Short mmCIF file of C-alpha atoms in Angstrom, two decimals:
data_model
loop_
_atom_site.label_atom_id
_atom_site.label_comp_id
_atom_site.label_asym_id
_atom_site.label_seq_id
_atom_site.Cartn_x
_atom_site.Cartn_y
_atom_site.Cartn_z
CA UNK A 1 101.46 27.23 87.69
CA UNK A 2 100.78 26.82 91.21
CA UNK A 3 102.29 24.45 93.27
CA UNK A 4 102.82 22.66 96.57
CA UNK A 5 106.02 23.75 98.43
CA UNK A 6 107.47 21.14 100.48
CA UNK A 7 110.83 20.82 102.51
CA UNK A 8 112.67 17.17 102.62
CA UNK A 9 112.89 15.95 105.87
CA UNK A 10 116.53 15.44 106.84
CA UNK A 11 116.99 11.75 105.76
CA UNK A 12 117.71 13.02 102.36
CA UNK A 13 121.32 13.53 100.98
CA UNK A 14 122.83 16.96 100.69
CA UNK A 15 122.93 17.15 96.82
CA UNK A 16 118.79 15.82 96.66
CA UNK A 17 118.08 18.49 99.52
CA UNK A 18 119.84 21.04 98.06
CA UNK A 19 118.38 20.49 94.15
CA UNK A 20 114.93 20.53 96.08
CA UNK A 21 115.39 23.36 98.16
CA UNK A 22 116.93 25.28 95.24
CA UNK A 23 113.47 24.32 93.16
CA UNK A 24 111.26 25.62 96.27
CA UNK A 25 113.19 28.56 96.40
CA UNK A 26 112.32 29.15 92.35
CA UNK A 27 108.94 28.28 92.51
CA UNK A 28 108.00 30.70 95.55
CA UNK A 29 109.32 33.38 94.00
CA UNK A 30 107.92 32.50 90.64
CA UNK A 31 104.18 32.03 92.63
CA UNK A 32 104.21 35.53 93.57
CA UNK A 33 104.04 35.94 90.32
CA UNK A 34 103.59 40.48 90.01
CA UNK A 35 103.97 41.08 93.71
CA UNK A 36 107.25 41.53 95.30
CA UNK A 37 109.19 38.64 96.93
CA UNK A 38 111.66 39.09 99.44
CA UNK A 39 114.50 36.60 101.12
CA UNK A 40 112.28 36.79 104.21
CA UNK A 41 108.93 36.09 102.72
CA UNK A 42 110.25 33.21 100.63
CA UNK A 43 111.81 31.78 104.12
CA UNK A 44 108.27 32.09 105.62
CA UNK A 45 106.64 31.00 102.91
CA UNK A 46 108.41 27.34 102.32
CA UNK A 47 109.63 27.04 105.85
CA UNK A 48 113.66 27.55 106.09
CA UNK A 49 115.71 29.28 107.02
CA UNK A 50 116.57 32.80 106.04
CA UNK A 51 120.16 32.20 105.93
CA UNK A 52 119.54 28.93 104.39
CA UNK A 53 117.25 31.04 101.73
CA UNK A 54 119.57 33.48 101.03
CA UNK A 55 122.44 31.09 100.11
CA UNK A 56 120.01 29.32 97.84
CA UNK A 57 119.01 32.61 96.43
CA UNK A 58 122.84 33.79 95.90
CA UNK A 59 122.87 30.22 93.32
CA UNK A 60 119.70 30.96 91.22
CA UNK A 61 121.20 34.64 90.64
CA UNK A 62 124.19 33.37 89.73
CA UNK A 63 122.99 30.77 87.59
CA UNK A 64 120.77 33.26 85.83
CA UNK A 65 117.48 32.04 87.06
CA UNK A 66 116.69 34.77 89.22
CA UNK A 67 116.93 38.76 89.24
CA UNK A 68 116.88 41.34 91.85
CA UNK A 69 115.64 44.89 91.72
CA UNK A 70 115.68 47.69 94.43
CA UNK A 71 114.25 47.65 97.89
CA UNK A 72 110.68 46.53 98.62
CA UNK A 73 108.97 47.37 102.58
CA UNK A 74 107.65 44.96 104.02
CA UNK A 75 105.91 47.00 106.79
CA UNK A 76 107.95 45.06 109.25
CA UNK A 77 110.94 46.50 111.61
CA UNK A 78 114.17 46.04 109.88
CA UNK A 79 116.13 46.33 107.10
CA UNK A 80 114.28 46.42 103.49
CA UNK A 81 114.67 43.33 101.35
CA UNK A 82 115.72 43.16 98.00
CA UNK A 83 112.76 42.45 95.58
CA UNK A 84 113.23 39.06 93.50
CA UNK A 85 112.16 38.35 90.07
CA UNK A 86 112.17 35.33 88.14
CA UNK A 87 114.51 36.09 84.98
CA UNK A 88 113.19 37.29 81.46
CA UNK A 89 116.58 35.33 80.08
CA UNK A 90 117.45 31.84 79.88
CA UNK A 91 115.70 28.62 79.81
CA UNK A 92 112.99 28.63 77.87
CA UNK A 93 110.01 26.06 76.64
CA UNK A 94 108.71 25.84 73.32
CA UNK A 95 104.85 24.83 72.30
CA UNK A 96 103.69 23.56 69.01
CA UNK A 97 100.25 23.20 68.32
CA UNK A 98 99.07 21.17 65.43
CA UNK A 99 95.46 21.40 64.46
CA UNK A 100 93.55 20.64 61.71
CA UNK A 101 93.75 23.94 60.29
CA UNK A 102 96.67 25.91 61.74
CA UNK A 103 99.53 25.21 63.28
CA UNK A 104 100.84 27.90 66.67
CA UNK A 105 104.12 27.90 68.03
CA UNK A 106 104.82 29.79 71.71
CA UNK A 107 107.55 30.56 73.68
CA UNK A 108 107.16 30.93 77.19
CA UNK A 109 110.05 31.99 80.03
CA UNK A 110 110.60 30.82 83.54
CA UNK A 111 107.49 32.99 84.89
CA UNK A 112 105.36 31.35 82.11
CA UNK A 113 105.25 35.05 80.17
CA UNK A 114 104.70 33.98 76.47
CA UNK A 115 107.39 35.45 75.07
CA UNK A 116 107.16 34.57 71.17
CA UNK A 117 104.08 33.48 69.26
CA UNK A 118 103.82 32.84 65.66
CA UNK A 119 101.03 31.00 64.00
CA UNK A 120 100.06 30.07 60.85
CA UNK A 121 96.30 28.89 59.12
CA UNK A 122 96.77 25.94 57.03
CA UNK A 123 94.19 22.87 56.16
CA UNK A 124 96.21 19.77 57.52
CA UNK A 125 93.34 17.65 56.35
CA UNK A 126 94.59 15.23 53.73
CA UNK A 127 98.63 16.00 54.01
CA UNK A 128 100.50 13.69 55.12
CA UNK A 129 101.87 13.30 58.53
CA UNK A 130 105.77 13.85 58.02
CA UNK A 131 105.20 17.32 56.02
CA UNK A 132 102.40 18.52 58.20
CA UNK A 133 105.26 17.85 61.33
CA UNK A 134 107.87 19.18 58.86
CA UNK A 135 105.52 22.46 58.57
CA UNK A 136 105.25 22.91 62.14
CA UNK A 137 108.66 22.34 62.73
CA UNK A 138 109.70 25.15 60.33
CA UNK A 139 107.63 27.40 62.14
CA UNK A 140 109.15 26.38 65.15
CA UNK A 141 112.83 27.40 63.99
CA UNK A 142 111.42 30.69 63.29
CA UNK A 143 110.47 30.85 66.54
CA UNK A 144 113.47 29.65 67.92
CA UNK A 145 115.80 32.80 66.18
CA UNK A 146 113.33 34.96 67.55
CA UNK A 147 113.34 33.29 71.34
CA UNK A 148 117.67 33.70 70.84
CA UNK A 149 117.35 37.39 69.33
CA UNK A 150 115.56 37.66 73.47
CA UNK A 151 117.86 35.45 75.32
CA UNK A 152 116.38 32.65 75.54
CA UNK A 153 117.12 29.26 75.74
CA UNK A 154 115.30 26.38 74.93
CA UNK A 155 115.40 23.31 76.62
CA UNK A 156 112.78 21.52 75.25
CA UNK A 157 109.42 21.03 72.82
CA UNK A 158 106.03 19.62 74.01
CA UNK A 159 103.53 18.68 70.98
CA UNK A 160 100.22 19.40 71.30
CA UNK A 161 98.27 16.99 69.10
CA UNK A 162 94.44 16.43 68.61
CA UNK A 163 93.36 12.75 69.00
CA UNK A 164 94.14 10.18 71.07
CA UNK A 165 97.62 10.97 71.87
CA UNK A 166 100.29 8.72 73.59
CA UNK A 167 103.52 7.11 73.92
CA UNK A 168 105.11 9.64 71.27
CA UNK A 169 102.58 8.96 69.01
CA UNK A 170 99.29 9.79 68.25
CA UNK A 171 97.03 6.93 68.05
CA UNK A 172 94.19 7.99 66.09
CA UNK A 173 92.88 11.79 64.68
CA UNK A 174 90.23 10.92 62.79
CA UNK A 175 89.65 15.34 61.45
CA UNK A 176 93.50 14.97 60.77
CA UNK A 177 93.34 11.13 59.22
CA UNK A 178 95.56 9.92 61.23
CA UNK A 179 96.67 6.56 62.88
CA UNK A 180 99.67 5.31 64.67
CA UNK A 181 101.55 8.55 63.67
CA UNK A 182 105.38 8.51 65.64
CA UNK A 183 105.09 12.50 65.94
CA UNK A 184 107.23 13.24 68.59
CA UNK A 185 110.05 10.96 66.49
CA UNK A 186 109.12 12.74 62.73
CA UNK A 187 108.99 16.48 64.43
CA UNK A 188 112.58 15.81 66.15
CA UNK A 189 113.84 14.64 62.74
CA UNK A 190 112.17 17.73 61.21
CA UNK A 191 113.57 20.49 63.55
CA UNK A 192 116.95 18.93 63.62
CA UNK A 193 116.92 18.97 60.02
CA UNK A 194 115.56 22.95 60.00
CA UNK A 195 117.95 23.92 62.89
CA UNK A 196 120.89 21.65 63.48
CA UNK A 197 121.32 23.46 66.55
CA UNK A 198 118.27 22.03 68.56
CA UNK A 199 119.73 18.51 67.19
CA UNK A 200 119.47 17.29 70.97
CA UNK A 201 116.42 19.15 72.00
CA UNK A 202 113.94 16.58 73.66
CA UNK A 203 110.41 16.16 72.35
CA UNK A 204 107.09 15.06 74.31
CA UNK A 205 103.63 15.12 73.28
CA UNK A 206 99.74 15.43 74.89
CA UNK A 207 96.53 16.03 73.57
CA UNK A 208 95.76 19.47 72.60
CA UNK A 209 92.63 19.94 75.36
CA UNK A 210 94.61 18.65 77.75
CA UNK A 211 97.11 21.45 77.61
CA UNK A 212 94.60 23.90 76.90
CA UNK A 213 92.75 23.12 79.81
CA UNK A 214 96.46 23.12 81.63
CA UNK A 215 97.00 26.64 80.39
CA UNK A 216 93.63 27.98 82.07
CA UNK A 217 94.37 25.96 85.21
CA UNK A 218 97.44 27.85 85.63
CA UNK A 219 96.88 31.03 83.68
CA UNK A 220 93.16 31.66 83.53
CA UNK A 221 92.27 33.06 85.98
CA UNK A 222 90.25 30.49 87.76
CA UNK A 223 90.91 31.83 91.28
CA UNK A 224 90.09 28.45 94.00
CA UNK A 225 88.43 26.54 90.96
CA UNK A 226 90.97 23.15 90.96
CA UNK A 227 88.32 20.70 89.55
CA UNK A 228 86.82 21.32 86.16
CA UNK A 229 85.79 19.95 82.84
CA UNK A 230 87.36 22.15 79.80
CA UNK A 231 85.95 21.60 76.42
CA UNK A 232 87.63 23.01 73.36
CA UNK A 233 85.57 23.81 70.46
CA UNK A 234 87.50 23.80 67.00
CA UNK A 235 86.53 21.57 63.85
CA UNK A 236 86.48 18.81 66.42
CA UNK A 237 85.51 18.71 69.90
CA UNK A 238 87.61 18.36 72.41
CA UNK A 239 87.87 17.78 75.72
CA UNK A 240 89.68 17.60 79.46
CA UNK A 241 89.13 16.26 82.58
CA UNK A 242 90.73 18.67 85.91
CA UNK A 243 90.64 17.04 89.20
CA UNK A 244 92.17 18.61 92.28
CA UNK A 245 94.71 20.55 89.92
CA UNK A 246 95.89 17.27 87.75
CA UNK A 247 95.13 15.93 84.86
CA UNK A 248 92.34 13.58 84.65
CA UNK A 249 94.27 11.12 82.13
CA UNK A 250 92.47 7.70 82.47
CA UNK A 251 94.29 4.03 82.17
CA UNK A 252 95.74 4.68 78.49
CA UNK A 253 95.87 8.41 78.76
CA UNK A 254 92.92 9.09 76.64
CA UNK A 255 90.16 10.57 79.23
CA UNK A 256 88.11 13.20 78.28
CA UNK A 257 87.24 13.01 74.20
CA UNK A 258 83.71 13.90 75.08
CA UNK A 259 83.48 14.92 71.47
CA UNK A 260 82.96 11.26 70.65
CA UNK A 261 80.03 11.08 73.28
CA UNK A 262 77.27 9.49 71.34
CA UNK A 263 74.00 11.66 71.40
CA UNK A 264 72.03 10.09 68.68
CA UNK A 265 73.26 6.23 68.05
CA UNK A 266 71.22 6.60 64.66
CA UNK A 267 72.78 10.40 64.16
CA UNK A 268 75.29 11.41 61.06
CA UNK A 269 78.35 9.12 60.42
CA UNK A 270 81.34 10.70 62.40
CA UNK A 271 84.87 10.31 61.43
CA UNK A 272 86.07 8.32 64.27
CA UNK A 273 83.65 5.37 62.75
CA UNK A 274 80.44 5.74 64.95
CA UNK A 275 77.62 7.51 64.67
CA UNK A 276 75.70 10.37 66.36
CA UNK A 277 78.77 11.55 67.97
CA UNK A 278 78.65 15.33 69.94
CA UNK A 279 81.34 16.57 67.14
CA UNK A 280 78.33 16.25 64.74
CA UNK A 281 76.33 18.60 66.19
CA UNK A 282 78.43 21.00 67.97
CA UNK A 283 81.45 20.87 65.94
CA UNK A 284 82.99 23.64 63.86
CA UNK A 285 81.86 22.17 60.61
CA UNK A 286 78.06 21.17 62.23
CA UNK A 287 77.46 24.37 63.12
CA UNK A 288 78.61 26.73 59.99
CA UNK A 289 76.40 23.78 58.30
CA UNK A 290 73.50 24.37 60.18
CA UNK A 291 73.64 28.39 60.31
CA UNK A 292 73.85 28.45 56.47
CA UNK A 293 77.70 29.37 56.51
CA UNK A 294 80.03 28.83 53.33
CA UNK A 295 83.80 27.86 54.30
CA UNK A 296 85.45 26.71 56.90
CA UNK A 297 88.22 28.05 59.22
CA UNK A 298 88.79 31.09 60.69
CA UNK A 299 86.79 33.03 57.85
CA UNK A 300 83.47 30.64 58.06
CA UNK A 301 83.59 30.99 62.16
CA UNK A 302 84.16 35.09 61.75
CA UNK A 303 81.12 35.04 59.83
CA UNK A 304 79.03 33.26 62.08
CA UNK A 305 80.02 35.62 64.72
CA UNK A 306 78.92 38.34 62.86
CA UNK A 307 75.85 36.73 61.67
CA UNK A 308 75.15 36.06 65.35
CA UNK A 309 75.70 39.19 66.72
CA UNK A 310 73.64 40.75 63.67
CA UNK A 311 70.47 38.26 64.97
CA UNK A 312 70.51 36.21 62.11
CA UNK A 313 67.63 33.87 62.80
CA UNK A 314 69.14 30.89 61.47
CA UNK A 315 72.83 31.02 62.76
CA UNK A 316 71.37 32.35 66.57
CA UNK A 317 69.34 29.06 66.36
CA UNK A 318 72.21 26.80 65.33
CA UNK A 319 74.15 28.10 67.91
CA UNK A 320 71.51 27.61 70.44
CA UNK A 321 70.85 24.07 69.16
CA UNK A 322 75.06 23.36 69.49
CA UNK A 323 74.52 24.41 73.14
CA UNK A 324 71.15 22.43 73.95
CA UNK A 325 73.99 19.34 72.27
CA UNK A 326 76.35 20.74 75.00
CA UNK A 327 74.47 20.56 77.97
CA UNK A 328 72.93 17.63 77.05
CA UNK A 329 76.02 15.84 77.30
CA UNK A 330 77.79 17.81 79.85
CA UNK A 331 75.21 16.88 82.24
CA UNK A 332 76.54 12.97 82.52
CA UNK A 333 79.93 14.43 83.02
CA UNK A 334 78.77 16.51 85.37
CA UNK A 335 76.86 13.81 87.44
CA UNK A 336 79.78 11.53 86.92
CA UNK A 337 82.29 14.00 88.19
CA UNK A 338 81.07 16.68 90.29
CA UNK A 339 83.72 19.26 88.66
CA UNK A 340 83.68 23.42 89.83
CA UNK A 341 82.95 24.22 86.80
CA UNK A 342 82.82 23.88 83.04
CA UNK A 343 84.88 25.89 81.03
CA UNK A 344 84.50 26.36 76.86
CA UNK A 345 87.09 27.36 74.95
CA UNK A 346 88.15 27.35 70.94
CA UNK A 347 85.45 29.22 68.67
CA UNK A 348 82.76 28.76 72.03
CA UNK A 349 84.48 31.15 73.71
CA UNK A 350 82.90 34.41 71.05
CA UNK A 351 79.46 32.65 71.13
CA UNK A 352 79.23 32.50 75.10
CA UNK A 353 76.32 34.73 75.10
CA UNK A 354 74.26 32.83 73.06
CA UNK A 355 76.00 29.43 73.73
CA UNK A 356 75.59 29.04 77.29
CA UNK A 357 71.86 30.17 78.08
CA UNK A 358 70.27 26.68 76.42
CA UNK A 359 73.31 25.24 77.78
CA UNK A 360 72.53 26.19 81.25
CA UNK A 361 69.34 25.06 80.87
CA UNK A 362 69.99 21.65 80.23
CA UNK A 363 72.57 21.48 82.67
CA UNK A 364 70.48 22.50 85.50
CA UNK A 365 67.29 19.96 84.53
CA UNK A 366 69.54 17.09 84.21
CA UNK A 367 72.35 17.33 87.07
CA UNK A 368 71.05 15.20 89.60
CA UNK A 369 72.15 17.42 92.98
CA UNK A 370 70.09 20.16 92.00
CA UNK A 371 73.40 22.24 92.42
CA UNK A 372 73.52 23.74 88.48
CA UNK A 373 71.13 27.09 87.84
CA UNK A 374 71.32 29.59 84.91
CA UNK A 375 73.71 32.12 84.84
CA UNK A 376 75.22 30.41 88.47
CA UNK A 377 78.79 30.93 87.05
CA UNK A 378 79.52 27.39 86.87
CA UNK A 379 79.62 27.16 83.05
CA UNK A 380 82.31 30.05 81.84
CA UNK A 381 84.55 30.79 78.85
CA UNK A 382 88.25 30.35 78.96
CA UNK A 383 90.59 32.85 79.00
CA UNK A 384 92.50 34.19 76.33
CA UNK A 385 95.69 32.42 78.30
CA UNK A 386 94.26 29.07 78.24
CA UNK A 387 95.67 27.59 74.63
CA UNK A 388 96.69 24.30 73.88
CA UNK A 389 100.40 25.82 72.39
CA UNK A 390 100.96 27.74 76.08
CA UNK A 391 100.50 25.21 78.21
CA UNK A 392 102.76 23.34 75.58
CA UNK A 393 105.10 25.58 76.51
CA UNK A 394 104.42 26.15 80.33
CA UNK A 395 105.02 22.04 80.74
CA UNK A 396 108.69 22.05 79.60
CA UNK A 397 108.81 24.31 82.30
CA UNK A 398 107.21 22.40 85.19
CA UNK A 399 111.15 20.45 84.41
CA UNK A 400 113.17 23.49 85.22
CA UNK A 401 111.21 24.36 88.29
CA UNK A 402 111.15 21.03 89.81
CA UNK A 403 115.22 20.90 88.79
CA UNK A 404 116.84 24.24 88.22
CA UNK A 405 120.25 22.57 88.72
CA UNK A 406 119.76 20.57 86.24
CA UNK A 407 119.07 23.49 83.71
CA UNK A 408 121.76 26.34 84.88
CA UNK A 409 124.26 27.33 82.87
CA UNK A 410 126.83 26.07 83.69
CA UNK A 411 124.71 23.43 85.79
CA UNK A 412 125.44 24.32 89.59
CA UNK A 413 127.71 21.76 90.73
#
């Protein structure tokens, strides 16, 4: 979770400065992520002073935020510093995923280290709302005991919902049959009722590819790539929009459901009430359809793996039509934007190799700058870090780091 690190200039009060400072302090040390930070290097690194560093560091390790192991060289003259660590204890964020046919639940610490996972396959299609949320949220106190058997502390949830998703609520999921569903308001009611504990514990919510695509931004691996287009392939299709490191959210919040890009106007009905739409060809359930697959889920997808894999004429061709669907439409994004990359995630990830080729091709006839080629590197799969439930997770965190104060225990005064 990478991050600008800026000093306030001295027109600030003390108590803002110091809440600030004590959040640049964190995040340095959190940046380095595997490597070895030192009182010194974070001074360099966010531009204060050492002294002024080390009183901020004394706080976090007495506040529990920060650990410190034995001596680290820097290759300088001097002393040896003390090696910092961001600490495997304390505040913690919790991610629930709700899909159409599982729900996951993560728990992720201050360094963004999943901690706890559980997740469970169930067909949300047709339940209603509340006991779907009450599901998830049962889950979710399961994973809570588990985060407390580790130390952990949460301090708060963030929903990750398909659909349109916004003001607490998600606004439509037509796979789900939803509309106008107050989830972050039935899932508080729900985990208060499950554990009375986490009465108090505040709830947001975001669209499932948006957090995804958050997750690979900051734990994918995607080196200098900061603009991209992440498209998660699941029963629906959906998708993200990465610009400069931020969320591409649009005026109402709801950029980037390229899965309801129409690419036949006269195509199969789609759920969402048009026709044609991208979901229908390139969707979970379009694609088992067209290879000749019985069942859905995680069974019917593990079978069209195999099937590909084994060369199966007819599921290698429905895979390779789902990708010709792909690039088709990724091209307009593509001119539109002018993103790094595109990355595919969700059950596209497996069929990369047989995915992307007709993919590519498309791409690189239709992008206008004559940029795309095949095999370029431009169109990649996510990572295995880049789900919708971590970056869940990882975003009640982006709180504690920009505010540590206000998460210590006790809060530093």
């Amino acid at each position: 979770m990478k991050s600008n690190l800026t000093p306030l200039g001295p027109k600030a009060d003390k108590d803002t400065v110091r809440r600030s400072n004590l959040s640049l302090v964190l995040r340095a040390v959190r940046d380095e992520g595997e490597g070895e930070a030192t009182r010194a290097g974070v001074a360099a690194r966010v531009g204060l002073t050492r002294a002024a560093v080390s009183s901020l560091v004394e706080q976090l390790l007495e506040s529990g935020f920060l650990t410190e192991s034995g001596k680290t060289f820097s290759g300088q003259a001097g002393r040896p510093g003390t090696a910092l660590k961001t600490a495997r204890t304390g505040p913690a964020g919790l991610g629930v995923e709700v899909n159409i046919d599982y729900v996951s639940v993560c728990v992720v610490d201050l360094a963004g280290t999943g901690r706890v996972r559980l997740t469970e396959h169930l067909d949300n299609r047709g339940t209603p709302p509340d006991e779907v949320l009450a599901r998830a949220a049962r889950i979710a106190a399961r994973t809570l005991d588990s985060a407390q058997e580790q130390e952990l502390y949460p301090v708060g949830v963030a929903l990750a919902l398909p659909g349109l998703v916004s003001g607490g609520a998600v606004r439509q999921a037509p796979n789900l049959g939803w509309n106008r569903v107050p989830a972050e308001e039935l899932f508080a009611a729900a985990l208060a009722a499950e554990h009375p504990d986490h009465r108090a514990l505040p709830v947001r919510s975001e669209n499932e590819a948006n957090l995804a695509a958050l997750a690979e931004l900051w734990f994918g691996g995607l080196e200098r790539i900061r603009s991209f287009l992440y498209l998660t392939g699941e029963i629906g299709v959906g998708g993200a929009v990465v610009i400069d490191g931020e969320l591409l959210r649009g005026a109402h919040g709801f950029a980037g459901e390229i899965g309801h890009v129409v690419v036949d106007a006269r195509g199969p009905q789609c759920r969402c009430g048009s026709r044609g739409c991208l979901e229908q060809y390139a969707g979970q359930a379009a694609l088992l359809r067209a290879a000749g697959v019985d069942g859905g889920g995680g069974l019917g997808v593990a079978e069209l793996e195999k099937r590909v894999r084994a060369g199966d004429e007819r599921a290698v061709g429905a895979v390779a039509e789902a990708g010709r669907m792909l690039g088709r439409v990724l091209s307009g994004s593509v001119n539109l934007l002018d993103p790094d990359a595109v990355v595919l995630g969700g059950i596209y990830r497996n069929l990369m190799p047989w995915l992307s080729p007709p993919a590519d091709e498309e791409l690189t006839g239709r992008v206008v700058s004559g940029l795309w080629s095949p095999g370029g590197g431009r169109l990649r799969a996510s990572s295995v870090a880049g789900d919708a439930a971590r970056g869940a997770a990882a975003l009640v965190m982006t709180d504690v780091l920009a505010d540590p104060a206000a998460y210590a225990r006790p809060a530093m005064a």
